[in-house]
Amino acid sequence: MAKEELMNYEQALAQFEVVIGLEVHVELNTNTKMFCGCKNEFGNEPNTNVCPICIGLPGSLPAVNKRAVESSIQIGLALGCDIAPTGRFARKNYFYPDLAKNFQTSQYDEPIAFEGALEVEVPSGNKFNVLIERAHMEEDAGKLTHVGGATGRIQGAEYSLVDYNRAGVPLVEIVTKPVFGAGAEAPELAAAYVRSIRDIVRALNVSDARMERGNVRCDANVSLRPHGAEKLGTRTETKNVNSLRSIERAVRFEIQRQAAILAKGGSILQETRHWHEDRGITSSGRPKSDADDYRYFPEPDLVPVQPSKEWIEQLRAGLPENPADRRRRLAADWGFSELEFRDVVNAGLLDQIEETVAAGAKPQAARKWWAGELSRIANDESKDVAELAISAQQVAELAGLIDAGKINDRLAREVLGFVLAGEGSPTEIVAARGLEVVSDDGALIAAIDEALAGQPDVLDAIREGRMQAAGAVIGAVMKAMKGSADAARVRELLIAKANA
Ligand SMILES: [Zn+2]
C-alpha cells in the first residue's frame, strides 16, 4: 500500500475548514433479537442463536421486538428527538455473506426518531451543540472471520467463517447532521460525541455499551473545504471505528490526508475507508456514491410501528438525568479542580466515584482510589475499571479505615489487592490478616530509639552497608510493639537514621 502523504495538522487547519458527520451504531441489550425469539447474547458458540427468521429461510415471518422499539424511543427522547407516530420498516437489498437474508431490515424514509441535538464537551472544556438528523432501528449482520492472513482481513486469508449469532441483533443507528465549526478540535469532538452517546445508552440501560465488543461503533465522515467556501467538500466515511481513541486518530488522519491531496489540486474520492489501529492510518475501502441503489422498499411482512402518545410520554417521564446536566451537578457537588473533574470524566469514572461518595467516602478520597491505584491495576490487567472485582461500597470502606487511622495508604493498597483477590471486605481483611498496624512514624521512631539504646553499634554497621545488623533492631521493635509494627517502614526509618 502506497504511503499516504499527510499535511501538517496546523497547516491543514489554516487552509481548510473541517466538516464532520458521525453515524453511530448502538447494539441493544434486549434478551432476544429484533425480529425473532433467538437469544441476543455475546460469546456463544457460533451459529447456535439462529432460526429460520434471522437467517431468512423462505416462509419465515418476522415480528418486531417490543423492547427494542422501547429502547429506540428512549434513545430518541434522550437525544431530544421527535418520535414518529408511525414508522415502517424497509428492506435494504444487498448481497454479502454475513447477510443470509440478502436484505437488511432497516428503516429508510420513516425513522422512529428525528431532529434532535446533543451538547458535547471536548477535553478543553469547549462545548458544541451537535444536531441529530435521525435515529432509526435496524438489525445487525453476522460476523465474518477471515482465517490464515496476517491481518485478519479478507486479503490474504485462506478461508472465511461466518457466525450468524449476531444476525438480527437489534441496532439503533444515530446519524448527525454535518458538524461545522469544531476546527482543530474536530477529532476530539468526534470522540467526545461517541463517548456521550455511549454514556447515554449506558445510563438508559438499553445497551451494554462496550466498545471493544462492538456494542457501540462509529462511522466517521470527514470532508474539507476552503475557508469561506459554501459548497461542502467530498467526504470519506471511515467505517466501524470502535474505540474513542481510534475515532480521534482516524478523523485527524483524514484531515491531514485530504488536505495534502486538495492542496496539490487533487480531488477526494467519495469512498468508505478502513481504519488500521496498528499503523494509525486509514486505507481505501469501496467507492460510495450518494445514490447507492439498495432498492429500498417497504417491508411487506411487518406492520408499521405506531407507538402511542401515552407510551412515549411514559418513557419520557422515566428518562435518567441527562449526562451533561449530571456532569454539571457532580462538578458542583464534589468541588474537584477543573482538571481533576475532566480527568475523571475522560476516564469514565463518574459512576464509580458517585457510588463511592454515596457509600460515605469523601469525594477526593473516592477520586484518588478510582483514578489512581484501581485505574492502574485495571490498566495492567487490560481491563475496564468497572470490571474489577471491587464495589464502590468496599472502596468507601477502605477510605473510611484510612480516615479512622487504622491503616495507612501503603497498607490500604495491600488491602485493595486482597479485596480484588476475593478475600472479603476491607474491614474483614484488616482483621483477618492483622493489618491494623502501628505505622505512624512517631511511635515507630520512639521504639527504634529504645531498641538502639541496647545496640549502639548497629547504626555504624548499617552505614558501612552491613544490612544484616538491622535485623536485630527491627526484631526488637516488632517484639516491643507486639508484632503490630510496619516492618518495612521500620527498616526505612532505621536506614534514614543511620544516614542522617
Ligand atoms: Zn432467530
PDB file of C-alpha atoms in Angstrom, residues 13 16-24 116-122 126-133 174-194 197 218-225 232-233 235 251 255:
ATOM      1  CA  LEU A  13      -6.479  23.771   9.535  1.00  0.00           C
ATOM      2  CA  PHE A  16      -9.295  24.277   5.217  1.00  0.00           C
ATOM      3  CA  GLU A  17     -12.476  24.159   7.237  1.00  0.00           C
ATOM      4  CA  VAL A  18     -13.252  20.712   8.643  1.00  0.00           C
ATOM      5  CA  VAL A  19     -16.763  19.298   8.452  1.00  0.00           C
ATOM      6  CA  ILE A  20     -17.550  16.010  10.165  1.00  0.00           C
ATOM      7  CA  GLY A  21     -20.602  13.790  10.324  1.00  0.00           C
ATOM      8  CA  LEU A  22     -20.994  10.804  12.604  1.00  0.00           C
ATOM      9  CA  GLU A  23     -23.026   7.642  12.323  1.00  0.00           C
ATOM     10  CA  VAL A  24     -23.100   5.610  15.498  1.00  0.00           C
ATOM     11  CA  GLY A 116     -32.563  16.094  17.988  1.00  0.00           C
ATOM     12  CA  ALA A 117     -29.491  17.713  19.479  1.00  0.00           C
ATOM     13  CA  LEU A 118     -26.762  16.781  21.924  1.00  0.00           C
ATOM     14  CA  GLU A 119     -24.469  19.105  23.833  1.00  0.00           C
ATOM     15  CA  VAL A 120     -20.948  17.678  23.771  1.00  0.00           C
ATOM     16  CA  GLU A 121     -17.995  18.880  25.803  1.00  0.00           C
ATOM     17  CA  VAL A 122     -14.459  18.343  24.478  1.00  0.00           C
ATOM     18  CA  ASN A 126     -15.402  23.852  24.918  1.00  0.00           C
ATOM     19  CA  LYS A 127     -18.985  22.816  24.270  1.00  0.00           C
ATOM     20  CA  PHE A 128     -20.606  22.049  20.926  1.00  0.00           C
ATOM     21  CA  ASN A 129     -24.243  21.521  20.058  1.00  0.00           C
ATOM     22  CA  VAL A 130     -24.309  18.524  17.724  1.00  0.00           C
ATOM     23  CA  LEU A 131     -27.530  18.290  15.707  1.00  0.00           C
ATOM     24  CA  ILE A 132     -29.013  14.835  15.265  1.00  0.00           C
ATOM     25  CA  GLU A 133     -30.707  14.136  11.981  1.00  0.00           C
ATOM     26  CA  ILE A 174     -27.870   7.541  15.126  1.00  0.00           C
ATOM     27  CA  VAL A 175     -26.921   9.990  12.384  1.00  0.00           C
ATOM     28  CA  THR A 176     -25.788  13.572  12.948  1.00  0.00           C
ATOM     29  CA  LYS A 177     -26.216  16.498  10.613  1.00  0.00           C
ATOM     30  CA  PRO A 178     -22.932  17.910   9.289  1.00  0.00           C
ATOM     31  CA  VAL A 179     -20.990  19.394  12.195  1.00  0.00           C
ATOM     32  CA  PHE A 180     -19.276  22.710  11.463  1.00  0.00           C
ATOM     33  CA  GLY A 181     -17.027  24.945  13.482  1.00  0.00           C
ATOM     34  CA  ALA A 182     -15.046  22.478  15.567  1.00  0.00           C
ATOM     35  CA  GLY A 183     -11.817  23.420  13.785  1.00  0.00           C
ATOM     36  CA  ALA A 184      -8.764  21.883  15.386  1.00  0.00           C
ATOM     37  CA  GLU A 185     -10.986  20.136  17.910  1.00  0.00           C
ATOM     38  CA  ALA A 186     -12.940  18.145  15.316  1.00  0.00           C
ATOM     39  CA  PRO A 187     -11.147  14.872  16.208  1.00  0.00           C
ATOM     40  CA  GLU A 188     -11.740  15.414  19.935  1.00  0.00           C
ATOM     41  CA  LEU A 189     -15.355  16.364  19.259  1.00  0.00           C
ATOM     42  CA  ALA A 190     -15.926  13.174  17.279  1.00  0.00           C
ATOM     43  CA  ALA A 191     -14.591  11.087  20.163  1.00  0.00           C
ATOM     44  CA  ALA A 192     -16.443  13.095  22.817  1.00  0.00           C
ATOM     45  CA  TYR A 193     -19.697  12.776  20.867  1.00  0.00           C
ATOM     46  CA  VAL A 194     -19.382   8.998  20.722  1.00  0.00           C
ATOM     47  CA  ILE A 197     -23.783   8.518  23.130  1.00  0.00           C
ATOM     48  CA  CYS A 218     -18.801   4.707  14.733  1.00  0.00           C
ATOM     49  CA  ASP A 219     -18.574   5.581  11.055  1.00  0.00           C
ATOM     50  CA  ALA A 220     -16.780   8.917  10.814  1.00  0.00           C
ATOM     51  CA  ASN A 221     -17.415  11.170   7.823  1.00  0.00           C
ATOM     52  CA  VAL A 222     -14.820  13.842   7.159  1.00  0.00           C
ATOM     53  CA  SER A 223     -14.679  16.492   4.452  1.00  0.00           C
ATOM     54  CA  LEU A 224     -12.701  19.681   3.961  1.00  0.00           C
ATOM     55  CA  ARG A 225     -13.491  22.892   2.135  1.00  0.00           C
ATOM     56  CA  LEU A 232     -19.280  21.057   1.118  1.00  0.00           C
ATOM     57  CA  GLY A 233     -16.209  19.134   0.090  1.00  0.00           C
ATOM     58  CA  ARG A 235     -16.388  13.291   2.146  1.00  0.00           C
ATOM     59  CA  VAL A 251     -10.525  11.852  11.970  1.00  0.00           C
ATOM     60  CA  ILE A 255      -7.966  15.757   7.800  1.00  0.00           C
TER      61      ILE A 255
END
